[in-house]
């Protein structure tokens, strides 16, 4: 079964509308899809109302949190988006996102780039405002030549625009997901650029808090990386998830549904949702 359990739409920082994403997934042979927009289920709600018949859609989202002063993403799969815990989570996270955008704007202003909060918010429109909107604003204002460059200079890990302090803790986010009936998945574990030892520390704490799975295949990655993540999952008895982290057509890392299969020893997290 072809699955993709990590994708973004225009409800957060993805380029495609929820319906267009579903159509692209279906055209690419995906049978089970999760729309995992940052801190919102609005894209899921929109898509589920107009779903192509051959596609199953899991209610889901990608939750922002902090762990040891680092920004970490947890995908919540199979959550009841109307559960009080889910509503509480989205409200808290969306407020944190708004407050963070103000802080990012202040910091950029102090660096000589005024108006970024208003600019990024305008670019986001009804979507969740995020660092990619700040990156687009900085490019449009001519401060930097590319969005990637904006992350490298101001927005990426350890830069002034990398503000994590407003996010809830990993513990809180896992608790919300579990309370809402979902499975918490530690997203793109290699993106945090941790040493192997610290990655095990994170995975172990995540599992102890009630986390259920590790994203063993996160887009296109080297076979060695997949094998490493499969071992980490096994060590902490975490199930395995897969996803492209698709944001836009033409992105270099992976299209919808386009990644290597799970190693056979992994327990697929989606088994519970397919008969
Ligand atoms: P946010 O949730 O607002 O902190 O933004 C996170 C999103 O920013 C990620 O999902 C990516 O889409 C994007 N992103 C993070 N780091 C980079 C980077 N170095 N270059 C380009 N985009 C990035
Ligand atoms: Zn994103
Ligand atoms: Fe992420
Ligand atoms: Fe993502």
CSV table of C-alpha atoms and ligand atoms in Angstrom, one decimal:
chain,number,residue,atom,x,y,z
A,1,UNK,CA,0.0,0.0,0.0
A,2,UNK,CA,1.4,3.4,-1.0
A,3,UNK,CA,1.2,5.8,1.9
A,4,UNK,CA,2.4,9.3,2.6
A,5,UNK,CA,1.9,10.5,6.2
A,6,UNK,CA,3.7,13.9,6.1
A,7,UNK,CA,2.5,16.6,3.7
A,8,UNK,CA,1.7,20.3,3.7
A,9,UNK,CA,-0.9,22.4,2.1
A,10,UNK,CA,-1.7,26.1,1.7
A,11,UNK,CA,-3.3,26.0,5.2
A,12,UNK,CA,0.3,26.3,6.5
A,13,UNK,CA,3.3,26.8,4.3
A,14,UNK,CA,2.6,24.5,1.4
A,15,UNK,CA,2.0,25.7,-2.1
A,16,UNK,CA,-1.0,23.5,-3.1
A,17,UNK,CA,-4.6,23.8,-1.9
A,18,UNK,CA,-5.8,20.8,0.2
A,19,UNK,CA,-7.8,19.5,-2.7
A,20,UNK,CA,-4.9,20.0,-5.2
A,21,UNK,CA,-2.7,18.1,-2.8
A,22,UNK,CA,-5.1,15.2,-2.7
A,23,UNK,CA,-5.4,15.1,-6.4
A,24,UNK,CA,-1.6,15.0,-6.8
A,25,UNK,CA,-1.4,12.2,-4.2
A,26,UNK,CA,-4.0,10.2,-5.9
A,27,UNK,CA,-2.4,10.7,-9.4
A,28,UNK,CA,0.9,9.4,-7.9
A,29,UNK,CA,-0.7,6.2,-6.6
A,30,UNK,CA,-1.0,7.2,-2.9
A,31,UNK,CA,-3.9,5.3,-1.2
A,32,UNK,CA,-3.5,6.6,2.4
A,33,UNK,CA,-2.5,10.2,3.0
A,34,UNK,CA,-2.1,12.5,6.0
A,35,UNK,CA,-2.2,16.2,5.6
A,36,UNK,CA,0.1,17.4,8.4
A,37,UNK,CA,0.0,21.2,8.2
A,38,UNK,CA,1.9,23.1,10.9
A,39,UNK,CA,-0.3,23.5,14.0
A,40,UNK,CA,-3.7,23.4,12.1
A,41,UNK,CA,-6.2,20.9,10.8
A,42,UNK,CA,-7.8,23.4,8.5
A,43,UNK,CA,-6.3,21.8,5.4
A,44,UNK,CA,-7.5,18.4,6.5
A,45,UNK,CA,-11.0,19.7,7.1
A,46,UNK,CA,-11.1,21.3,3.7
A,47,UNK,CA,-9.8,18.2,1.9
A,48,UNK,CA,-12.0,15.7,3.7
A,49,UNK,CA,-15.1,17.5,2.4
A,50,UNK,CA,-14.1,16.9,-1.2
A,51,UNK,CA,-12.1,13.7,-1.2
A,52,UNK,CA,-11.4,11.6,-4.3
A,53,UNK,CA,-12.9,8.2,-3.8
A,54,UNK,CA,-9.7,6.2,-4.1
A,55,UNK,CA,-7.9,8.1,-1.4
A,56,UNK,CA,-8.1,7.7,2.3
A,57,UNK,CA,-7.2,10.7,4.4
A,58,UNK,CA,-6.1,10.5,8.1
A,59,UNK,CA,-6.9,13.4,10.3
A,60,UNK,CA,-3.5,14.8,11.3
A,61,UNK,CA,-1.3,17.8,11.9
A,62,UNK,CA,2.4,18.6,12.5
A,63,UNK,CA,2.7,20.0,16.0
A,64,UNK,CA,5.5,22.5,17.0
A,65,UNK,CA,7.2,22.1,20.3
A,66,UNK,CA,10.5,22.5,22.1
A,67,UNK,CA,12.8,20.0,23.7
A,68,UNK,CA,16.0,21.1,25.5
A,69,UNK,CA,15.9,24.5,23.8
A,70,UNK,CA,15.5,23.0,20.4
A,71,UNK,CA,12.5,23.2,18.0
A,72,UNK,CA,11.1,19.8,17.4
A,73,UNK,CA,8.1,18.7,15.2
A,74,UNK,CA,5.7,15.9,16.2
A,75,UNK,CA,3.2,14.6,13.7
A,76,UNK,CA,-0.1,13.6,15.3
A,77,UNK,CA,-1.8,10.9,13.2
A,78,UNK,CA,-5.4,9.7,13.5
A,79,UNK,CA,-6.4,12.4,16.0
A,80,UNK,CA,-10.0,13.3,16.6
A,81,UNK,CA,-9.7,16.9,15.4
A,82,UNK,CA,-12.9,17.9,17.3
A,83,UNK,CA,-11.7,16.5,20.6
A,84,UNK,CA,-11.2,19.1,23.4
A,85,UNK,CA,-7.5,18.3,23.6
A,86,UNK,CA,-7.0,18.8,19.9
A,87,UNK,CA,-8.9,22.1,20.0
A,88,UNK,CA,-6.8,23.2,23.0
A,89,UNK,CA,-3.6,22.2,21.2
A,90,UNK,CA,-4.4,24.1,18.0
A,91,UNK,CA,-5.6,27.2,19.8
A,92,UNK,CA,-2.4,27.3,22.0
A,93,UNK,CA,-0.1,26.6,19.1
A,94,UNK,CA,-1.7,29.2,16.8
A,95,UNK,CA,-1.4,31.8,19.6
A,96,UNK,CA,2.3,30.8,20.0
A,97,UNK,CA,2.8,31.1,16.3
A,98,UNK,CA,1.3,34.6,16.2
A,99,UNK,CA,3.4,35.8,19.2
A,100,UNK,CA,6.5,34.2,17.7
A,101,UNK,CA,5.9,36.1,14.5
A,102,UNK,CA,5.9,39.4,16.4
A,103,UNK,CA,9.2,38.5,18.1
A,104,UNK,CA,10.7,37.4,14.8
A,105,UNK,CA,9.6,40.7,13.3
A,106,UNK,CA,11.1,42.7,16.2
A,107,UNK,CA,14.4,40.9,15.8
A,108,UNK,CA,14.6,41.5,12.1
A,109,UNK,CA,13.7,45.1,12.6
A,110,UNK,CA,16.6,45.5,15.0
A,111,UNK,CA,18.8,44.0,12.3
A,112,UNK,CA,17.6,46.8,9.9
A,113,UNK,CA,14.8,45.0,8.2
A,114,UNK,CA,11.5,46.7,9.3
A,115,UNK,CA,8.0,45.6,8.6
A,116,UNK,CA,8.6,41.9,8.5
A,117,UNK,CA,5.8,40.9,10.8
A,118,UNK,CA,3.2,42.7,8.7
A,119,UNK,CA,4.8,41.5,5.5
A,120,UNK,CA,4.9,37.9,6.5
A,121,UNK,CA,1.4,38.0,7.9
A,122,UNK,CA,0.1,39.5,4.6
A,123,UNK,CA,1.9,36.7,2.6
A,124,UNK,CA,0.4,34.1,4.9
A,125,UNK,CA,-3.1,35.5,4.6
A,126,UNK,CA,-5.5,33.0,6.2
A,127,UNK,CA,-2.7,30.4,6.6
A,128,UNK,CA,-0.6,29.7,9.6
A,129,UNK,CA,2.2,32.3,9.5
A,130,UNK,CA,5.7,30.7,9.6
A,131,UNK,CA,9.3,31.3,8.9
A,132,UNK,CA,8.9,30.5,5.1
A,133,UNK,CA,6.6,33.6,4.9
A,134,UNK,CA,9.3,35.7,6.5
A,135,UNK,CA,11.8,34.2,4.1
A,136,UNK,CA,9.6,35.2,1.1
A,137,UNK,CA,9.2,38.7,2.5
A,138,UNK,CA,13.0,39.1,2.9
A,139,UNK,CA,13.5,38.0,-0.7
A,140,UNK,CA,10.7,40.3,-2.0
A,141,UNK,CA,12.3,43.3,-0.1
A,142,UNK,CA,15.7,42.5,-1.7
A,143,UNK,CA,17.5,41.7,1.5
A,144,UNK,CA,18.6,38.4,0.2
A,145,UNK,CA,18.6,36.5,-3.1
A,146,UNK,CA,16.7,33.3,-2.1
A,147,UNK,CA,14.5,31.9,0.6
A,148,UNK,CA,17.2,29.4,1.4
A,149,UNK,CA,19.6,32.3,1.9
A,150,UNK,CA,17.1,33.9,4.3
A,151,UNK,CA,17.1,30.8,6.4
A,152,UNK,CA,20.9,30.6,6.3
A,153,UNK,CA,21.4,34.2,7.4
A,154,UNK,CA,18.5,35.0,9.7
A,155,UNK,CA,15.8,32.3,10.1
A,156,UNK,CA,17.5,28.9,10.3
A,157,UNK,CA,18.6,27.0,13.4
A,158,UNK,CA,20.5,29.2,15.8
A,159,UNK,CA,19.9,32.4,13.9
A,160,UNK,CA,17.9,35.4,15.3
A,161,UNK,CA,14.7,34.4,13.7
A,162,UNK,CA,14.8,30.9,15.2
A,163,UNK,CA,12.5,31.5,18.2
A,164,UNK,CA,11.6,28.4,20.1
A,165,UNK,CA,10.8,29.7,23.6
A,166,UNK,CA,7.1,30.2,22.9
A,167,UNK,CA,6.4,26.6,21.9
A,168,UNK,CA,4.9,24.2,24.4
A,169,UNK,CA,7.0,21.3,25.6
A,170,UNK,CA,7.4,18.0,23.9
A,171,UNK,CA,5.6,16.4,26.8
A,172,UNK,CA,2.6,18.7,26.4
A,173,UNK,CA,2.3,18.1,22.6
A,174,UNK,CA,2.6,14.3,23.0
A,175,UNK,CA,-0.1,14.4,25.8
A,176,UNK,CA,-2.5,16.4,23.5
A,177,UNK,CA,-2.1,14.0,20.6
A,178,UNK,CA,-2.6,10.9,22.8
A,179,UNK,CA,-5.6,12.5,24.6
A,180,UNK,CA,-7.1,13.2,21.2
A,181,UNK,CA,-6.9,9.5,20.3
A,182,UNK,CA,-3.9,9.9,17.9
A,183,UNK,CA,-0.4,8.4,17.6
A,184,UNK,CA,2.5,10.8,18.1
A,185,UNK,CA,5.3,10.5,15.5
A,186,UNK,CA,8.7,12.1,15.9
A,187,UNK,CA,9.0,13.9,12.6
A,188,UNK,CA,12.2,14.0,10.4
A,189,UNK,CA,14.6,12.9,13.2
A,190,UNK,CA,17.7,13.7,11.2
A,191,UNK,CA,16.7,17.3,10.6
A,192,UNK,CA,17.7,18.3,14.1
A,193,UNK,CA,21.3,17.4,13.3
A,194,UNK,CA,21.8,15.7,16.6
A,195,UNK,CA,24.6,13.4,17.4
A,196,UNK,CA,23.6,9.7,17.4
A,197,UNK,CA,23.7,9.8,21.2
A,198,UNK,CA,21.5,12.8,21.6
A,199,UNK,CA,19.1,11.4,19.0
A,200,UNK,CA,18.7,8.3,21.2
A,201,UNK,CA,18.1,10.6,24.2
A,202,UNK,CA,15.4,12.4,22.3
A,203,UNK,CA,13.8,9.2,21.0
A,204,UNK,CA,14.0,7.6,24.4
A,205,UNK,CA,12.3,10.5,26.2
A,206,UNK,CA,9.7,10.7,23.4
A,207,UNK,CA,8.8,7.1,23.8
A,208,UNK,CA,8.7,7.5,27.6
A,209,UNK,CA,6.3,10.4,27.3
A,210,UNK,CA,3.9,8.2,25.2
A,211,UNK,CA,5.3,8.9,21.7
A,212,UNK,CA,4.3,6.0,19.4
A,213,UNK,CA,6.4,6.1,16.3
A,214,UNK,CA,9.5,7.5,14.6
A,215,UNK,CA,9.5,8.9,11.0
A,216,UNK,CA,12.0,6.3,9.7
A,217,UNK,CA,11.7,7.4,6.1
A,218,UNK,CA,11.5,11.2,5.8
A,219,UNK,CA,11.6,12.0,2.1
A,220,UNK,CA,14.5,10.9,0.0
A,221,UNK,CA,17.3,9.8,2.3
A,222,UNK,CA,20.4,7.6,2.1
A,223,UNK,CA,19.9,3.9,2.9
A,224,UNK,CA,22.3,4.2,5.8
A,225,UNK,CA,20.1,6.9,7.4
A,226,UNK,CA,17.0,4.7,7.0
A,227,UNK,CA,18.8,1.7,8.6
A,228,UNK,CA,20.0,3.9,11.5
A,229,UNK,CA,16.5,5.2,12.2
A,230,UNK,CA,15.1,1.7,12.0
A,231,UNK,CA,17.5,0.7,14.7
A,232,UNK,CA,16.6,3.7,16.9
A,233,UNK,CA,12.9,2.8,16.5
A,234,UNK,CA,13.5,-0.8,17.4
A,235,UNK,CA,15.5,0.2,20.5
A,236,UNK,CA,12.7,2.2,21.9
A,237,UNK,CA,9.9,0.0,20.6
A,238,UNK,CA,8.6,2.8,18.4
A,239,UNK,CA,6.6,2.0,15.3
A,240,UNK,CA,7.7,3.4,12.0
A,241,UNK,CA,6.2,6.1,9.8
A,242,UNK,CA,7.0,7.4,6.4
A,243,UNK,CA,6.4,10.7,4.7
A,244,UNK,CA,7.6,13.1,2.0
A,245,UNK,CA,7.2,16.4,3.9
A,246,UNK,CA,6.0,17.6,0.6
A,247,UNK,CA,5.5,21.4,0.5
A,248,UNK,CA,5.6,22.4,-3.2
A,249,UNK,CA,6.0,20.8,-6.7
A,250,UNK,CA,9.6,20.9,-7.7
A,251,UNK,CA,11.0,20.8,-4.2
A,252,UNK,CA,14.2,18.8,-4.4
A,253,UNK,CA,13.8,16.4,-1.5
A,254,UNK,CA,10.7,14.4,-2.4
A,255,UNK,CA,7.4,14.6,-4.2
A,256,UNK,CA,4.2,13.2,-2.7
A,257,UNK,CA,4.5,9.5,-2.0
A,258,UNK,CA,8.1,9.5,-3.4
A,259,UNK,CA,10.5,7.7,-1.1
A,260,UNK,CA,12.0,4.4,-0.3
A,261,UNK,CA,9.9,1.7,1.5
A,262,UNK,CA,10.3,0.9,5.1
A,263,UNK,CA,12.8,-1.8,6.0
A,264,UNK,CA,11.0,-5.1,6.6
A,265,UNK,CA,11.8,-5.3,10.3
A,266,UNK,CA,9.8,-2.1,11.0
A,267,UNK,CA,6.3,-2.1,12.3
A,268,UNK,CA,4.3,0.3,10.1
A,269,UNK,CA,2.4,2.8,12.2
A,270,UNK,CA,-0.5,2.8,9.6
A,271,UNK,CA,-1.3,-0.9,10.1
A,272,UNK,CA,-4.0,0.0,12.6
A,273,UNK,CA,-5.9,2.1,10.1
A,274,UNK,CA,-5.9,-0.4,7.2
A,275,UNK,CA,-8.1,-3.5,7.3
B,1,LIG,P1,8.0,27.2,11.2
B,1,LIG,O1,7.1,26.1,11.5
B,1,LIG,O2,7.4,28.5,10.9
B,1,LIG,O3,9.2,27.3,12.2
B,1,LIG,O4,8.7,26.8,9.8
B,1,LIG,C1,9.2,25.6,9.6
B,1,LIG,C2,9.2,25.3,8.1
B,1,LIG,O5,10.3,26.2,7.5
B,1,LIG,C3,9.7,23.9,7.7
B,1,LIG,O6,8.6,23.1,7.6
B,1,LIG,C4,10.2,24.2,6.3
B,1,LIG,O7,9.1,24.2,5.4
B,1,LIG,C5,10.8,25.5,6.4
B,1,LIG,N1,12.3,25.5,6.6
B,1,LIG,C6,12.9,25.2,7.7
B,1,LIG,N2,14.2,25.3,7.6
B,1,LIG,C7,14.5,25.7,6.3
B,1,LIG,C8,15.6,26.0,5.5
B,1,LIG,N3,16.8,25.9,6.1
B,1,LIG,N4,15.4,26.3,4.3
B,1,LIG,C9,14.2,26.4,3.7
B,1,LIG,N5,13.1,26.2,4.4
B,1,LIG,C10,13.2,25.8,5.7
B,2,LIG,ZN1,6.6,23.5,6.6
B,3,LIG,FE1,8.6,19.7,10.2
B,4,LIG,FE1,6.6,19.2,7.7
